[in-house]
Amino acid sequence: MYSPKFNQVADRAVLIEAMRAYSFAILFGPQSSPEFAAPLVATHLPLVVKDEGEHGLLEGHFAKANRHWQALGGRETLVIFPGPHSYVSPTLYTEELSVPTWNYIAIHAYGTMELVEDEGGKAALLAGLIEANEPAFAPRWAAMPEGFRRTMLAGIVGFRIPIARIEGKFKISQNRETQERINVRAAHAAGTADQQALAAWMTRLIG
């Protein structure tokens, strides 16, 4: 990912927090075997981000009918976490000769996908996803007929990706003058949910 030095964020705690906040991610890799190349494919999935290992651990599952898991299992996978983004008007700058740009947050995580195909392992992954998104649903899931739960588990393939390498890009006007950053932050803070999130990150990371 092209990322000027002033946009790079390497703080592990910040990256874990951002991946959890923007956990509906995109998994990229070829829909092929190592022997037969094929065009790249992207799969959109909700993930659980765990604070384990050097850079974190990603967990999730594919629908078994989505054959992308067969190609990615045992291979390096790129996982992109798209964060909030927003247009930035040049009218917010003090320099008249300025052009529009776009502020955004994106995290690229790389690691080898480990497939989880046993029922117990998949059940644990699913429990983690429920805990991350709707803990109150857990008793209802547990109370469902065992046959139904086993059928649902049979229809998915789980995975884990220990993150081996990670890139965090927070493009939030770090390269602008102080007054221009103040203007951009104020405009974001009064805008959409994405813009408000960017304003909050600006306050935290650059003041």
mmCIF file of C-alpha atoms in Angstrom:
data_model
loop_
_atom_site.group_PDB
_atom_site.id
_atom_site.type_symbol
_atom_site.label_atom_id
_atom_site.label_comp_id
_atom_site.label_asym_id
_atom_site.label_seq_id
_atom_site.Cartn_x
_atom_site.Cartn_y
_atom_site.Cartn_z
ATOM 1 C CA MET A 1 0.000 0.000 0.000
ATOM 2 C CA TYR A 2 1.385 3.394 -0.949
ATOM 3 C CA SER A 3 1.783 5.200 2.345
ATOM 4 C CA PRO A 4 3.937 8.298 2.935
ATOM 5 C CA LYS A 5 5.777 8.133 6.246
ATOM 6 C CA PHE A 6 3.583 10.786 7.880
ATOM 7 C CA ASN A 7 0.468 8.663 7.207
ATOM 8 C CA GLN A 8 1.893 5.463 8.665
ATOM 9 C CA VAL A 9 0.637 4.176 12.022
ATOM 10 C CA ALA A 10 2.514 1.273 13.575
ATOM 11 C CA ASP A 11 1.200 1.421 17.153
ATOM 12 C CA ARG A 12 -0.046 -2.131 17.797
ATOM 13 C CA ALA A 13 -2.795 -1.087 20.195
ATOM 14 C CA VAL A 14 -4.148 1.480 17.728
ATOM 15 C CA LEU A 15 -4.137 -1.027 14.869
ATOM 16 C CA ILE A 16 -5.914 -3.709 16.941
ATOM 17 C CA GLU A 17 -8.508 -1.135 18.022
ATOM 18 C CA ALA A 18 -9.091 0.044 14.452
ATOM 19 C CA MET A 19 -9.379 -3.479 13.051
ATOM 20 C CA ARG A 20 -11.966 -4.283 15.706
ATOM 21 C CA ALA A 21 -13.871 -1.088 14.973
ATOM 22 C CA TYR A 22 -13.895 -1.740 11.203
ATOM 23 C CA SER A 23 -14.019 -5.537 11.327
ATOM 24 C CA PHE A 24 -16.062 -6.161 8.159
ATOM 25 C CA ALA A 25 -12.986 -6.935 6.087
ATOM 26 C CA ILE A 26 -12.017 -7.981 2.565
ATOM 27 C CA LEU A 27 -9.901 -11.095 1.947
ATOM 28 C CA PHE A 28 -7.893 -11.109 -1.277
ATOM 29 C CA GLY A 29 -6.238 -14.035 -2.986
ATOM 30 C CA PRO A 30 -6.370 -16.131 -6.154
ATOM 31 C CA GLN A 31 -9.300 -18.472 -6.735
ATOM 32 C CA SER A 32 -6.848 -21.174 -7.747
ATOM 33 C CA SER A 33 -4.491 -23.859 -6.585
ATOM 34 C CA PRO A 34 -0.737 -23.245 -6.343
ATOM 35 C CA GLU A 35 -0.357 -25.168 -9.621
ATOM 36 C CA PHE A 36 -2.963 -23.277 -11.628
ATOM 37 C CA ALA A 37 -3.078 -19.490 -11.568
ATOM 38 C CA ALA A 38 -6.364 -17.620 -11.726
ATOM 39 C CA PRO A 39 -7.556 -14.030 -11.382
ATOM 40 C CA LEU A 40 -7.646 -12.530 -7.911
ATOM 41 C CA VAL A 41 -10.899 -12.843 -5.960
ATOM 42 C CA ALA A 42 -12.188 -10.838 -2.998
ATOM 43 C CA THR A 43 -14.435 -12.156 -0.237
ATOM 44 C CA HIS A 44 -16.159 -9.800 2.226
ATOM 45 C CA LEU A 45 -16.425 -11.213 5.752
ATOM 46 C CA PRO A 46 -16.936 -10.111 9.366
ATOM 47 C CA LEU A 47 -13.863 -11.035 11.400
ATOM 48 C CA VAL A 48 -12.923 -11.373 15.039
ATOM 49 C CA VAL A 49 -9.648 -9.593 15.852
ATOM 50 C CA LYS A 50 -7.735 -11.075 18.788
ATOM 51 C CA ASP A 51 -4.883 -9.433 20.647
ATOM 52 C CA GLU A 52 -2.582 -12.419 20.281
ATOM 53 C CA GLY A 53 0.813 -12.933 18.691
ATOM 54 C CA GLU A 54 3.133 -10.283 17.292
ATOM 55 C CA HIS A 55 0.520 -8.337 15.333
ATOM 56 C CA GLY A 56 -2.776 -9.974 16.273
ATOM 57 C CA LEU A 57 -4.892 -12.919 15.164
ATOM 58 C CA LEU A 58 -7.863 -12.901 12.769
ATOM 59 C CA GLU A 59 -10.686 -15.429 12.948
ATOM 60 C CA GLY A 60 -13.742 -15.975 10.778
ATOM 61 C CA HIS A 61 -15.510 -18.375 8.475
ATOM 62 C CA PHE A 62 -16.564 -18.827 4.857
ATOM 63 C CA ALA A 63 -19.799 -20.278 3.596
ATOM 64 C CA LYS A 64 -18.648 -23.727 2.504
ATOM 65 C CA ALA A 65 -20.182 -23.106 -0.920
ATOM 66 C CA ASN A 66 -17.764 -20.185 -1.417
ATOM 67 C CA ARG A 67 -14.823 -22.118 -2.844
ATOM 68 C CA HIS A 68 -12.418 -19.262 -2.171
ATOM 69 C CA TRP A 69 -11.433 -20.974 1.090
ATOM 70 C CA GLN A 70 -10.001 -23.895 -0.854
ATOM 71 C CA ALA A 71 -7.570 -21.589 -2.662
ATOM 72 C CA LEU A 72 -6.562 -19.545 0.388
ATOM 73 C CA GLY A 73 -6.029 -22.369 2.879
ATOM 74 C CA GLY A 74 -2.323 -22.675 3.662
ATOM 75 C CA ARG A 75 -1.417 -19.605 1.609
ATOM 76 C CA GLU A 76 -0.587 -15.997 2.376
ATOM 77 C CA THR A 77 -3.740 -13.899 2.366
ATOM 78 C CA LEU A 78 -4.153 -10.146 2.251
ATOM 79 C CA VAL A 79 -6.904 -8.873 4.543
ATOM 80 C CA ILE A 80 -8.003 -5.259 4.147
ATOM 81 C CA PHE A 81 -9.892 -3.386 6.848
ATOM 82 C CA PRO A 82 -11.467 -0.312 5.221
ATOM 83 C CA GLY A 83 -12.132 2.421 7.745
ATOM 84 C CA PRO A 84 -13.980 5.738 7.528
ATOM 85 C CA HIS A 85 -13.288 8.015 4.578
ATOM 86 C CA SER A 86 -14.268 11.448 3.360
ATOM 87 C CA TYR A 87 -13.758 14.043 0.644
ATOM 88 C CA VAL A 88 -11.714 17.056 1.759
ATOM 89 C CA SER A 89 -12.527 20.362 0.068
ATOM 90 C CA PRO A 90 -9.623 22.698 -0.822
ATOM 91 C CA THR A 91 -11.733 25.549 0.552
ATOM 92 C CA LEU A 92 -10.649 24.325 4.003
ATOM 93 C CA TYR A 93 -7.038 25.209 3.231
ATOM 94 C CA THR A 94 -5.378 28.575 3.718
ATOM 95 C CA GLU A 95 -3.276 28.138 0.584
ATOM 96 C CA GLU A 96 -5.318 29.281 -2.401
ATOM 97 C CA LEU A 97 -3.473 27.019 -4.827
ATOM 98 C CA SER A 98 -4.801 23.797 -3.290
ATOM 99 C CA VAL A 99 -6.670 20.834 -4.735
ATOM 100 C CA PRO A 100 -9.246 18.389 -3.327
ATOM 101 C CA THR A 101 -8.154 15.200 -1.608
ATOM 102 C CA TRP A 102 -9.601 12.306 0.373
ATOM 103 C CA ASN A 103 -8.987 11.391 3.999
ATOM 104 C CA TYR A 104 -9.298 7.747 5.025
ATOM 105 C CA ILE A 105 -8.138 4.909 7.213
ATOM 106 C CA ALA A 106 -7.055 1.532 5.856
ATOM 107 C CA ILE A 107 -5.229 -1.396 7.403
ATOM 108 C CA HIS A 108 -3.628 -4.193 5.394
ATOM 109 C CA ALA A 109 -2.867 -7.397 7.303
ATOM 110 C CA TYR A 110 -0.974 -10.340 5.817
ATOM 111 C CA GLY A 111 -0.726 -13.888 7.107
ATOM 112 C CA THR A 112 -1.056 -17.556 6.182
ATOM 113 C CA MET A 113 -4.613 -18.849 6.466
ATOM 114 C CA GLU A 114 -5.104 -21.876 8.709
ATOM 115 C CA LEU A 115 -8.369 -23.692 7.970
ATOM 116 C CA VAL A 116 -10.612 -24.906 10.801
ATOM 117 C CA GLU A 117 -12.872 -27.727 9.575
ATOM 118 C CA ASP A 118 -13.690 -29.766 12.685
ATOM 119 C CA GLU A 119 -17.088 -29.172 14.301
ATOM 120 C CA GLY A 120 -15.713 -28.185 17.701
ATOM 121 C CA GLY A 121 -13.290 -25.699 16.221
ATOM 122 C CA LYS A 122 -15.979 -24.114 14.065
ATOM 123 C CA ALA A 123 -18.343 -23.909 17.021
ATOM 124 C CA ALA A 124 -15.679 -22.026 19.002
ATOM 125 C CA LEU A 125 -15.097 -19.584 16.124
ATOM 126 C CA LEU A 126 -18.830 -18.979 15.805
ATOM 127 C CA ALA A 127 -19.095 -18.366 19.549
ATOM 128 C CA GLY A 128 -16.361 -15.756 19.240
ATOM 129 C CA LEU A 129 -18.187 -14.000 16.420
ATOM 130 C CA ILE A 130 -21.422 -13.947 18.430
ATOM 131 C CA GLU A 131 -19.563 -12.598 21.477
ATOM 132 C CA ALA A 132 -18.040 -9.809 19.380
ATOM 133 C CA ASN A 133 -21.296 -8.736 17.746
ATOM 134 C CA GLU A 134 -24.318 -9.803 19.840
ATOM 135 C CA PRO A 135 -23.463 -11.524 23.123
ATOM 136 C CA ALA A 136 -27.138 -11.664 24.095
ATOM 137 C CA PHE A 137 -27.772 -14.036 21.170
ATOM 138 C CA ALA A 138 -25.495 -16.751 22.646
ATOM 139 C CA PRO A 139 -28.136 -18.395 24.901
ATOM 140 C CA ARG A 140 -30.620 -18.453 22.034
ATOM 141 C CA TRP A 141 -28.064 -20.134 19.750
ATOM 142 C CA ALA A 142 -27.220 -22.667 22.464
ATOM 143 C CA ALA A 143 -30.925 -23.474 22.960
ATOM 144 C CA MET A 144 -31.540 -24.294 19.302
ATOM 145 C CA PRO A 145 -31.944 -27.968 18.386
ATOM 146 C CA GLU A 146 -28.618 -29.757 18.163
ATOM 147 C CA GLY A 147 -29.428 -31.038 14.694
ATOM 148 C CA PHE A 148 -30.037 -27.516 13.427
ATOM 149 C CA ARG A 149 -26.790 -26.212 14.927
ATOM 150 C CA ARG A 150 -24.815 -29.098 13.454
ATOM 151 C CA THR A 151 -26.347 -28.459 10.044
ATOM 152 C CA MET A 152 -25.397 -24.790 10.241
ATOM 153 C CA LEU A 153 -21.840 -25.677 11.270
ATOM 154 C CA ALA A 154 -21.583 -28.172 8.414
ATOM 155 C CA GLY A 155 -22.266 -25.315 6.001
ATOM 156 C CA ILE A 156 -19.207 -23.259 6.975
ATOM 157 C CA VAL A 157 -15.414 -23.528 6.940
ATOM 158 C CA GLY A 158 -13.561 -21.650 9.645
ATOM 159 C CA PHE A 159 -10.111 -20.104 9.539
ATOM 160 C CA ARG A 160 -7.466 -18.323 11.549
ATOM 161 C CA ILE A 161 -4.858 -15.931 10.222
ATOM 162 C CA PRO A 162 -1.957 -15.077 12.543
ATOM 163 C CA ILE A 163 -0.902 -11.644 11.287
ATOM 164 C CA ALA A 164 2.701 -11.822 10.098
ATOM 165 C CA ARG A 165 2.893 -8.320 8.620
ATOM 166 C CA ILE A 166 0.667 -5.269 8.953
ATOM 167 C CA GLU A 167 0.403 -1.794 7.422
ATOM 168 C CA GLY A 168 -1.715 0.966 8.878
ATOM 169 C CA LYS A 169 -2.465 4.075 6.829
ATOM 170 C CA PHE A 170 -4.295 6.920 8.563
ATOM 171 C CA LYS A 171 -4.518 9.727 6.028
ATOM 172 C CA ILE A 172 -5.928 12.465 8.252
ATOM 173 C CA SER A 173 -4.311 15.698 7.034
ATOM 174 C CA GLN A 174 -1.027 15.189 8.914
ATOM 175 C CA ASN A 175 0.863 17.046 6.172
ATOM 176 C CA ARG A 176 -1.228 20.228 6.388
ATOM 177 C CA GLU A 177 -0.546 23.365 8.384
ATOM 178 C CA THR A 178 -2.065 23.688 11.861
ATOM 179 C CA GLN A 179 -4.916 26.010 10.840
ATOM 180 C CA GLU A 180 -5.791 23.791 7.889
ATOM 181 C CA ARG A 181 -5.959 20.722 10.135
ATOM 182 C CA ILE A 182 -8.218 22.652 12.500
ATOM 183 C CA ASN A 183 -10.487 23.543 9.574
ATOM 184 C CA VAL A 184 -10.616 19.971 8.280
ATOM 185 C CA ARG A 185 -11.286 18.522 11.734
ATOM 186 C CA ALA A 186 -14.104 21.004 12.353
ATOM 187 C CA ALA A 187 -15.698 20.215 8.986
ATOM 188 C CA HIS A 188 -15.448 16.469 9.653
ATOM 189 C CA ALA A 189 -16.818 16.815 13.190
ATOM 190 C CA ALA A 190 -19.958 18.488 11.820
ATOM 191 C CA GLY A 191 -20.491 15.937 9.061
ATOM 192 C CA THR A 192 -21.421 12.298 8.499
ATOM 193 C CA ALA A 193 -20.629 9.389 10.808
ATOM 194 C CA ASP A 194 -17.516 8.611 8.755
ATOM 195 C CA GLN A 195 -16.386 12.228 8.942
ATOM 196 C CA GLN A 196 -16.986 12.363 12.690
ATOM 197 C CA ALA A 197 -14.901 9.216 13.129
ATOM 198 C CA LEU A 198 -12.067 10.792 11.148
ATOM 199 C CA ALA A 199 -12.289 13.930 13.302
ATOM 200 C CA ALA A 200 -11.963 11.786 16.419
ATOM 201 C CA TRP A 201 -8.889 10.015 15.041
ATOM 202 C CA MET A 202 -7.397 13.391 14.110
ATOM 203 C CA THR A 203 -7.835 14.592 17.678
ATOM 204 C CA ARG A 204 -6.266 11.433 19.098
ATOM 205 C CA LEU A 205 -3.334 11.046 16.742
ATOM 206 C CA ILE A 206 -2.296 14.566 15.709
ATOM 207 C CA GLY A 207 -4.110 16.913 18.100
#
